[in-house]
mmCIF file of C-alpha atoms in Angstrom:
data_model
loop_
_atom_site.group_PDB
_atom_site.id
_atom_site.type_symbol
_atom_site.label_atom_id
_atom_site.label_comp_id
_atom_site.label_asym_id
_atom_site.label_seq_id
_atom_site.Cartn_x
_atom_site.Cartn_y
_atom_site.Cartn_z
ATOM 1 C CA UNK H 1 184.132 74.205 163.122
ATOM 2 C CA UNK H 2 186.924 74.118 165.689
ATOM 3 C CA UNK H 3 187.192 71.688 168.593
ATOM 4 C CA UNK H 4 189.504 70.960 171.498
ATOM 5 C CA UNK H 5 191.223 67.581 171.582
ATOM 6 C CA UNK H 6 193.691 65.881 173.890
ATOM 7 C CA UNK H 7 195.491 62.540 173.713
ATOM 8 C CA UNK H 8 198.559 60.781 175.096
ATOM 9 C CA UNK H 9 200.972 61.870 176.487
ATOM 10 C CA UNK H 10 198.194 64.030 178.027
ATOM 11 C CA UNK H 11 198.622 67.232 180.022
ATOM 12 C CA UNK H 12 197.601 70.858 179.507
ATOM 13 C CA UNK H 13 200.235 71.305 176.825
ATOM 14 C CA UNK H 14 198.745 68.395 174.890
ATOM 15 C CA UNK H 15 195.432 70.207 174.377
ATOM 16 C CA UNK H 16 195.041 71.102 170.711
ATOM 17 C CA UNK H 17 192.597 73.209 168.734
ATOM 18 C CA UNK H 18 191.651 71.290 165.583
ATOM 19 C CA UNK H 19 189.472 71.885 162.545
ATOM 20 C CA UNK H 20 186.606 69.432 162.040
ATOM 21 C CA UNK H 21 183.623 69.191 159.665
ATOM 22 C CA UNK H 22 180.411 70.836 160.828
ATOM 23 C CA UNK H 23 178.234 68.011 162.209
ATOM 24 C CA UNK H 24 174.649 67.313 161.160
ATOM 25 C CA UNK H 25 171.988 66.128 163.619
ATOM 26 C CA UNK H 26 170.375 62.768 162.982
ATOM 27 C CA UNK H 27 167.078 61.374 164.221
ATOM 28 C CA UNK H 28 166.354 62.568 167.757
ATOM 29 C CA UNK H 29 169.457 64.761 167.803
ATOM 30 C CA UNK H 30 170.077 68.493 168.074
ATOM 31 C CA UNK H 31 172.902 70.687 166.806
ATOM 32 C CA UNK H 32 174.059 73.166 169.453
ATOM 33 C CA UNK H 33 176.356 76.150 168.929
ATOM 34 C CA UNK H 34 178.297 76.377 172.171
ATOM 35 C CA UNK H 35 178.515 79.704 173.999
ATOM 36 C CA UNK H 36 180.409 78.740 177.156
ATOM 37 C CA UNK H 37 181.770 75.732 179.058
ATOM 38 C CA UNK H 38 182.855 75.452 182.684
ATOM 39 C CA UNK H 39 185.750 73.530 184.220
ATOM 40 C CA UNK H 40 185.361 70.714 186.734
ATOM 41 C CA UNK H 41 188.040 68.870 188.680
ATOM 42 C CA UNK H 42 187.142 65.791 186.630
ATOM 43 C CA UNK H 43 188.167 67.636 183.464
ATOM 44 C CA UNK H 44 191.594 68.380 184.905
ATOM 45 C CA UNK H 45 192.106 64.730 185.861
ATOM 46 C CA UNK H 46 190.968 63.620 182.423
ATOM 47 C CA UNK H 47 193.230 65.990 180.504
ATOM 48 C CA UNK H 48 196.164 64.866 182.660
ATOM 49 C CA UNK H 49 195.453 61.177 181.953
ATOM 50 C CA UNK H 50 194.507 60.469 185.576
ATOM 51 C CA UNK H 51 190.765 59.828 185.309
ATOM 52 C CA UNK H 52 189.865 56.165 185.712
ATOM 53 C CA UNK H 53 186.899 56.405 183.352
ATOM 54 C CA UNK H 54 188.550 58.880 181.033
ATOM 55 C CA UNK H 55 191.712 59.665 179.213
ATOM 56 C CA UNK H 56 193.975 57.251 181.069
ATOM 57 C CA UNK H 57 191.996 54.287 179.773
ATOM 58 C CA UNK H 58 190.470 55.665 176.591
ATOM 59 C CA UNK H 59 193.402 54.736 174.408
ATOM 60 C CA UNK H 60 192.610 57.535 171.980
ATOM 61 C CA UNK H 61 191.635 61.158 171.564
ATOM 62 C CA UNK H 62 188.955 62.902 173.608
ATOM 63 C CA UNK H 63 187.063 66.182 173.338
ATOM 64 C CA UNK H 64 186.811 67.399 176.941
ATOM 65 C CA UNK H 65 184.146 69.131 179.052
ATOM 66 C CA UNK H 66 180.730 68.010 180.168
ATOM 67 C CA UNK H 67 179.261 71.369 181.166
ATOM 68 C CA UNK H 68 178.184 73.761 178.470
ATOM 69 C CA UNK H 69 175.641 76.348 177.437
ATOM 70 C CA UNK H 70 174.615 76.821 173.835
ATOM 71 C CA UNK H 71 171.839 77.638 171.403
ATOM 72 C CA UNK H 72 170.043 75.030 169.311
ATOM 73 C CA UNK H 73 170.964 75.727 165.687
ATOM 74 C CA UNK H 74 169.268 72.760 163.986
ATOM 75 C CA UNK H 75 167.222 69.701 164.923
ATOM 76 C CA UNK H 76 166.943 66.270 163.373
ATOM 77 C CA UNK H 77 163.777 64.316 162.614
ATOM 78 C CA UNK H 78 161.704 63.347 165.639
ATOM 79 C CA UNK H 79 162.936 66.100 167.956
ATOM 80 C CA UNK H 80 160.165 67.428 170.206
ATOM 81 C CA UNK H 81 161.858 68.539 173.458
ATOM 82 C CA UNK H 82 163.569 71.648 172.089
ATOM 83 C CA UNK H 83 163.397 73.884 169.031
ATOM 84 C CA UNK H 84 165.778 75.982 166.965
ATOM 85 C CA UNK H 85 166.718 79.092 168.937
ATOM 86 C CA UNK H 86 166.285 77.517 172.380
ATOM 87 C CA UNK H 87 169.124 78.080 174.831
ATOM 88 C CA UNK H 88 170.126 74.830 176.507
ATOM 89 C CA UNK H 89 172.613 73.268 178.874
ATOM 90 C CA UNK H 90 174.372 70.035 178.007
ATOM 91 C CA UNK H 91 173.626 67.366 180.606
ATOM 92 C CA UNK H 92 176.479 65.487 182.247
ATOM 93 C CA UNK H 93 174.842 62.081 181.743
ATOM 94 C CA UNK H 94 173.250 62.008 178.327
ATOM 95 C CA UNK H 95 171.078 58.937 179.005
ATOM 96 C CA UNK H 96 170.114 59.402 182.660
ATOM 97 C CA UNK H 97 166.745 61.095 182.324
ATOM 98 C CA UNK H 98 165.127 59.875 185.559
ATOM 99 C CA UNK H 99 165.001 57.050 188.081
ATOM 100 C CA UNK H 100 167.867 55.308 189.801
ATOM 101 C CA UNK H 101 171.395 55.274 188.373
ATOM 102 C CA UNK H 102 172.454 52.210 186.405
ATOM 103 C CA UNK H 103 175.690 51.233 184.677
ATOM 104 C CA UNK H 104 174.156 52.111 181.314
ATOM 105 C CA UNK H 105 173.075 55.559 182.512
ATOM 106 C CA UNK H 106 176.396 56.308 184.173
ATOM 107 C CA UNK H 107 178.291 55.233 181.053
ATOM 108 C CA UNK H 108 176.829 58.128 179.052
ATOM 109 C CA UNK H 109 178.871 61.025 180.433
ATOM 110 C CA UNK H 110 180.132 63.846 178.242
ATOM 111 C CA UNK H 111 183.857 64.232 177.821
ATOM 112 C CA UNK H 112 184.279 60.492 178.056
ATOM 113 C CA UNK H 113 183.040 58.212 176.648
ATOM 114 C CA UNK H 114 180.914 60.681 174.644
ATOM 115 C CA UNK H 115 182.767 63.612 173.003
ATOM 116 C CA UNK H 116 182.316 66.653 175.214
ATOM 117 C CA UNK H 117 181.199 70.257 174.893
ATOM 118 C CA UNK H 118 184.635 71.722 174.100
ATOM 119 C CA UNK H 119 183.770 72.490 170.476
ATOM 120 C CA UNK H 120 182.050 75.248 168.571
ATOM 121 C CA UNK H 121 179.289 72.945 167.304
ATOM 122 C CA UNK H 122 178.102 69.766 168.993
ATOM 123 C CA UNK H 123 175.469 67.157 168.173
ATOM 124 C CA UNK H 124 173.684 65.800 171.234
ATOM 125 C CA UNK H 125 170.683 63.609 171.880
ATOM 126 C CA UNK H 126 167.569 65.673 172.538
ATOM 127 C CA UNK H 127 167.371 63.722 175.811
ATOM 128 C CA UNK H 128 170.803 65.055 176.792
ATOM 129 C CA UNK H 129 170.046 68.780 176.765
ATOM 130 C CA UNK H 130 167.675 70.891 178.819
ATOM 131 C CA UNK H 131 166.283 74.405 178.594
ATOM 132 C CA UNK H 132 167.523 76.804 181.280
ATOM 133 C CA UNK H 133 166.388 79.889 183.248
ATOM 134 C CA UNK H 134 166.246 83.001 181.092
ATOM 135 C CA UNK H 135 167.708 85.349 183.724
ATOM 136 C CA UNK H 136 171.060 83.548 183.852
ATOM 137 C CA UNK H 137 173.945 84.484 181.553
ATOM 138 C CA UNK H 138 175.513 81.918 179.219
ATOM 139 C CA UNK H 139 178.515 81.739 181.536
ATOM 140 C CA UNK H 140 176.312 81.055 184.554
ATOM 141 C CA UNK H 141 174.305 78.377 182.745
ATOM 142 C CA UNK H 142 177.534 76.589 181.839
ATOM 143 C CA UNK H 143 178.230 76.004 185.546
ATOM 144 C CA UNK H 144 175.018 74.081 186.228
ATOM 145 C CA UNK H 145 175.288 70.541 184.765
ATOM 146 C CA UNK H 146 177.910 69.062 187.117
ATOM 147 C CA UNK H 147 178.803 71.239 190.126
ATOM 148 C CA UNK H 148 175.344 72.663 190.752
ATOM 149 C CA UNK H 149 173.544 69.372 190.189
ATOM 150 C CA UNK H 150 175.986 67.487 192.409
ATOM 151 C CA UNK H 151 175.297 69.912 195.266
ATOM 152 C CA UNK H 152 171.549 69.785 194.601
ATOM 153 C CA UNK H 153 171.371 66.007 194.609
ATOM 154 C CA UNK H 154 173.464 65.698 197.760
ATOM 155 C CA UNK H 155 171.311 68.160 199.705
ATOM 156 C CA UNK H 156 167.818 67.476 198.405
ATOM 157 C CA UNK H 157 167.675 64.083 196.687
ATOM 158 C CA UNK H 158 169.829 61.894 198.940
ATOM 159 C CA UNK H 159 169.838 63.528 202.361
ATOM 160 C CA UNK H 160 166.789 63.961 204.600
ATOM 161 C CA UNK H 161 167.270 67.470 205.940
ATOM 162 C CA UNK H 162 164.969 69.983 207.593
ATOM 163 C CA UNK H 163 165.126 73.783 207.897
ATOM 164 C CA UNK H 164 167.557 74.739 210.633
ATOM 165 C CA UNK H 165 169.796 71.709 210.087
ATOM 166 C CA UNK H 166 173.537 72.292 209.882
ATOM 167 C CA UNK H 167 175.340 71.755 206.591
ATOM 168 C CA UNK H 168 179.151 71.690 206.239
ATOM 169 C CA UNK H 169 180.667 72.693 202.892
ATOM 170 C CA UNK H 170 184.325 71.838 202.369
ATOM 171 C CA UNK H 171 186.286 74.453 200.467
ATOM 172 C CA UNK H 172 185.089 77.194 198.147
ATOM 173 C CA UNK H 173 185.071 75.428 194.794
ATOM 174 C CA UNK H 174 182.067 75.083 192.535
ATOM 175 C CA UNK H 175 180.159 72.330 194.341
ATOM 176 C CA UNK H 176 180.629 73.839 197.794
ATOM 177 C CA UNK H 177 179.611 77.361 196.748
ATOM 178 C CA UNK H 178 176.494 76.012 195.039
ATOM 179 C CA UNK H 179 175.868 74.004 198.207
ATOM 180 C CA UNK H 180 176.104 77.204 200.241
ATOM 181 C CA UNK H 181 173.660 79.032 197.982
ATOM 182 C CA UNK H 182 171.164 76.165 197.913
ATOM 183 C CA UNK H 183 171.433 75.573 201.666
ATOM 184 C CA UNK H 184 170.720 79.221 202.444
ATOM 185 C CA UNK H 185 167.669 79.187 200.162
ATOM 186 C CA UNK H 186 166.384 76.104 202.008
ATOM 187 C CA UNK H 187 166.889 77.608 205.469
ATOM 188 C CA UNK H 188 169.837 75.473 206.589
ATOM 189 C CA UNK H 189 172.623 76.686 208.874
ATOM 190 C CA UNK H 190 175.924 76.623 207.023
ATOM 191 C CA UNK H 191 179.536 76.007 208.000
ATOM 192 C CA UNK H 192 182.176 76.486 205.308
ATOM 193 C CA UNK H 193 185.878 75.636 205.420
ATOM 194 C CA UNK H 194 188.809 77.093 203.502
ATOM 195 C CA UNK H 195 192.527 77.720 203.869
ATOM 196 C CA UNK H 196 192.020 81.327 202.742
ATOM 197 C CA UNK H 197 190.581 84.038 204.976
ATOM 198 C CA UNK H 198 189.809 86.109 201.890
ATOM 199 C CA UNK H 199 187.699 83.297 200.431
ATOM 200 C CA UNK H 200 185.986 82.806 203.784
ATOM 201 C CA UNK H 201 185.085 86.499 203.763
ATOM 202 C CA UNK H 202 183.526 86.064 200.323
ATOM 203 C CA UNK H 203 181.595 83.040 201.597
ATOM 204 C CA UNK H 204 180.310 85.108 204.512
ATOM 205 C CA UNK H 205 179.068 87.716 202.037
ATOM 206 C CA UNK H 206 177.062 84.912 200.377
ATOM 207 C CA UNK H 207 175.456 84.071 203.718
ATOM 208 C CA UNK H 208 177.719 81.501 205.375
ATOM 209 C CA UNK H 209 176.925 81.325 209.107
ATOM 210 C CA UNK H 210 180.203 79.857 210.416
ATOM 211 C CA UNK H 211 183.690 80.110 208.906
ATOM 212 C CA UNK H 212 186.604 77.741 209.594
ATOM 213 C CA UNK H 213 190.137 78.181 208.274
ATOM 214 C CA UNK H 214 191.326 74.570 208.211
ATOM 215 C CA UNK H 215 194.955 75.631 207.877
ATOM 216 C CA UNK H 216 194.743 77.589 211.131
ATOM 217 C CA UNK H 217 192.425 74.961 212.657
ATOM 218 C CA UNK H 218 193.417 71.513 211.298
ATOM 219 C CA UNK H 219 190.943 69.892 213.706
ATOM 220 C CA UNK H 220 188.026 71.645 212.041
ATOM 221 C CA UNK H 221 185.666 68.947 213.280
ATOM 222 C CA UNK H 222 186.025 70.493 216.717
ATOM 223 C CA UNK H 223 184.922 73.855 215.350
ATOM 224 C CA UNK H 224 181.876 72.213 213.761
ATOM 225 C CA UNK H 225 181.025 70.543 217.077
ATOM 226 C CA UNK H 226 181.372 73.870 218.853
ATOM 227 C CA UNK H 227 179.116 75.605 216.328
ATOM 228 C CA UNK H 228 176.438 72.941 216.833
ATOM 229 C CA UNK H 229 176.521 72.798 220.625
ATOM 230 C CA UNK H 230 178.409 69.521 220.569
ATOM 231 C CA UNK H 231 175.805 67.719 218.434
ATOM 232 C CA UNK H 232 177.635 67.684 215.098
ATOM 233 C CA UNK H 233 176.609 68.485 211.546
ATOM 234 C CA UNK H 234 173.509 67.018 209.941
ATOM 235 C CA UNK H 235 175.145 66.972 206.500
ATOM 236 C CA UNK H 236 178.705 67.233 205.189
ATOM 237 C CA UNK H 237 179.653 67.813 201.558
ATOM 238 C CA UNK H 238 182.832 65.704 201.461
ATOM 239 C CA UNK H 239 184.962 66.926 198.563
ATOM 240 C CA UNK H 240 188.395 65.977 199.905
ATOM 241 C CA UNK H 241 188.007 62.212 199.941
ATOM 242 C CA UNK H 242 190.436 60.101 201.930
ATOM 243 C CA UNK H 243 192.425 63.154 202.966
ATOM 244 C CA UNK H 244 189.526 64.735 204.874
ATOM 245 C CA UNK H 245 187.112 61.913 205.673
ATOM 246 C CA UNK H 246 188.428 61.416 209.208
ATOM 247 C CA UNK H 247 187.509 64.987 210.120
ATOM 248 C CA UNK H 248 184.096 64.555 208.513
ATOM 249 C CA UNK H 249 183.459 61.427 210.578
ATOM 250 C CA UNK H 250 184.338 63.367 213.729
ATOM 251 C CA UNK H 251 182.153 66.311 212.722
ATOM 252 C CA UNK H 252 178.952 64.513 211.688
ATOM 253 C CA UNK H 253 176.124 64.016 214.164
ATOM 254 C CA UNK H 254 174.625 60.669 215.114
ATOM 255 C CA UNK H 255 172.549 59.614 212.130
ATOM 256 C CA UNK H 256 174.034 62.353 209.963
ATOM 257 C CA UNK H 257 174.766 62.195 206.237
ATOM 258 C CA UNK H 258 178.159 62.511 204.517
ATOM 259 C CA UNK H 259 177.992 62.940 200.742
ATOM 260 C CA UNK H 260 181.221 61.706 199.114
ATOM 261 C CA UNK H 261 181.611 63.741 195.948
ATOM 262 C CA UNK H 262 185.342 64.369 195.458
ATOM 263 C CA UNK H 263 188.938 63.356 196.101
ATOM 264 C CA UNK H 264 190.768 66.673 195.877
ATOM 265 C CA UNK H 265 192.668 66.084 199.151
ATOM 266 C CA UNK H 266 194.242 62.890 197.839
ATOM 267 C CA UNK H 267 195.029 59.727 199.759
ATOM 268 C CA UNK H 268 194.781 59.215 203.491
ATOM 269 C CA UNK H 269 193.486 56.853 206.114
ATOM 270 C CA UNK H 270 190.583 54.566 205.346
ATOM 271 C CA UNK H 271 187.162 54.609 206.979
ATOM 272 C CA UNK H 272 186.819 52.827 210.305
ATOM 273 C CA UNK H 273 183.549 50.828 210.132
ATOM 274 C CA UNK H 274 183.326 50.962 213.916
ATOM 275 C CA UNK H 275 182.892 54.737 213.795
ATOM 276 C CA UNK H 276 179.975 54.402 211.387
ATOM 277 C CA UNK H 277 178.353 51.770 213.565
ATOM 278 C CA UNK H 278 178.779 53.909 216.668
ATOM 279 C CA UNK H 279 177.228 57.073 215.253
ATOM 280 C CA UNK H 280 174.864 55.495 212.686
ATOM 281 C CA UNK H 281 176.147 57.938 210.069
ATOM 282 C CA UNK H 282 175.492 57.462 206.371
ATOM 283 C CA UNK H 283 178.241 57.741 203.767
ATOM 284 C CA UNK H 284 176.980 57.988 200.221
ATOM 285 C CA UNK H 285 179.000 58.383 197.066
ATOM 286 C CA UNK H 286 177.263 60.352 194.368
ATOM 287 C CA UNK H 287 178.029 61.279 190.806
ATOM 288 C CA UNK H 288 176.026 64.250 189.512
ATOM 289 C CA UNK H 289 172.381 63.352 188.774
ATOM 290 C CA UNK H 290 169.560 62.861 186.287
ATOM 291 C CA UNK H 291 167.813 65.245 183.904
ATOM 292 C CA UNK H 292 164.761 65.137 186.138
ATOM 293 C CA UNK H 293 166.892 66.368 189.059
ATOM 294 C CA UNK H 294 168.476 69.034 186.841
ATOM 295 C CA UNK H 295 165.119 70.456 185.825
ATOM 296 C CA UNK H 296 163.875 70.487 189.425
ATOM 297 C CA UNK H 297 167.048 72.362 190.373
ATOM 298 C CA UNK H 298 166.501 74.911 187.598
ATOM 299 C CA UNK H 299 162.976 75.583 188.863
ATOM 300 C CA UNK H 300 164.398 76.324 192.323
ATOM 301 C CA UNK H 301 167.151 78.515 190.859
ATOM 302 C CA UNK H 302 164.524 80.510 188.979
ATOM 303 C CA UNK H 303 162.218 80.816 192.000
ATOM 304 C CA UNK H 304 164.979 82.006 194.347
ATOM 305 C CA UNK H 305 166.907 83.929 191.642
ATOM 306 C CA UNK H 306 170.119 82.129 192.569
ATOM 307 C CA UNK H 307 173.029 83.399 190.487
ATOM 308 C CA UNK H 308 175.974 81.013 190.080
ATOM 309 C CA UNK H 309 179.327 82.444 191.122
ATOM 310 C CA UNK H 310 181.587 82.740 188.071
ATOM 311 C CA UNK H 311 184.994 83.802 189.366
ATOM 312 C CA UNK H 312 187.209 83.660 186.289
ATOM 313 C CA UNK H 313 186.452 83.732 182.559
ATOM 314 C CA UNK H 314 188.939 82.824 179.815
ATOM 315 C CA UNK H 315 188.597 82.694 176.025
ATOM 316 C CA UNK H 316 188.051 79.047 175.172
ATOM 317 C CA UNK H 317 191.294 79.028 173.207
ATOM 318 C CA UNK H 318 193.151 79.864 176.463
ATOM 319 C CA UNK H 319 192.098 76.560 177.977
ATOM 320 C CA UNK H 320 195.587 75.739 179.300
ATOM 321 C CA UNK H 321 195.637 78.988 181.301
ATOM 322 C CA UNK H 322 192.209 78.176 182.721
ATOM 323 C CA UNK H 323 193.377 74.748 183.874
ATOM 324 C CA UNK H 324 196.485 76.270 185.415
ATOM 325 C CA UNK H 325 194.250 78.615 187.428
ATOM 326 C CA UNK H 326 192.206 75.647 188.629
ATOM 327 C CA UNK H 327 195.279 73.643 189.522
ATOM 328 C CA UNK H 328 196.604 76.595 191.504
ATOM 329 C CA UNK H 329 193.382 76.854 193.506
ATOM 330 C CA UNK H 330 192.963 80.472 192.473
ATOM 331 C CA UNK H 331 189.202 80.322 192.002
ATOM 332 C CA UNK H 332 186.181 80.918 194.221
ATOM 333 C CA UNK H 333 183.199 79.202 192.643
ATOM 334 C CA UNK H 334 183.587 78.391 188.964
ATOM 335 C CA UNK H 335 186.009 78.944 186.079
ATOM 336 C CA UNK H 336 184.390 79.367 182.655
ATOM 337 C CA UNK H 337 185.597 79.341 179.057
ATOM 338 C CA UNK H 338 183.815 81.752 176.713
ATOM 339 C CA UNK H 339 183.363 80.995 173.008
#
């Protein structure tokens, strides 16, 4: 089989396609022939040697990508969850099946420390794969394990929202577009931000209620306040990190929820504890979710026939071009590699 590998000095140009022996599943393991994988911001950091849990500290070679779709080609002894021929998604955390996160569960992510889905054949624990809705394409399934589940957990596992509440989605990347789709299905009012009017128009076509171009309106918190009659947003999907948190703190309502899920806006001012005390807001960091959450999400996707937005598809051997597209912010929704 062939697999993608990257090592120091890191970078897109350091990605290599290598030949490796076909793996064999052991007890409790399954052999999956990969059909598609999707890119996450984490993957780009990892390949560039900038991920604190990944390539920068691994000291060796990694096989990237956590999010994949494939077909079970063989099973080892003791496998009961799936069978040969089943189409499955690889789960971001291989050992987080249910319950609260722990260090052990969060140390089982694909890509690092466990070799990822960027290979033609992969052996995974039967606990680390899950069957998926039949109506989705392989490319769409490949977008679910990280971006979709992150949005799902933020909206429905951690926050206490009700129909009619206002949800702010920052940007038009994978997590935010899934957040928009899930929020509309749940009956929430949505506000989405972007620096591109074209992308905002596409978000409106997906059902976004309020659009804010943050380049034209740097104080987008004011626009959120205006859209909510001065009350503020009930929930904010914070993907920018330190570079956008000040606006989120201004935009959130008293007692509102800010889900910290990304750092794409880079460094900036810290959080003023006094602001949190004053408005009783909740800031919660989250990293993807459990298999139990994933399967609940898939049931909702099937019920509402939610189709993930796949914006760009590249052959998996053109991985460097795919990363360049992500780095350039060219995408709306997800970028996928096809095997």
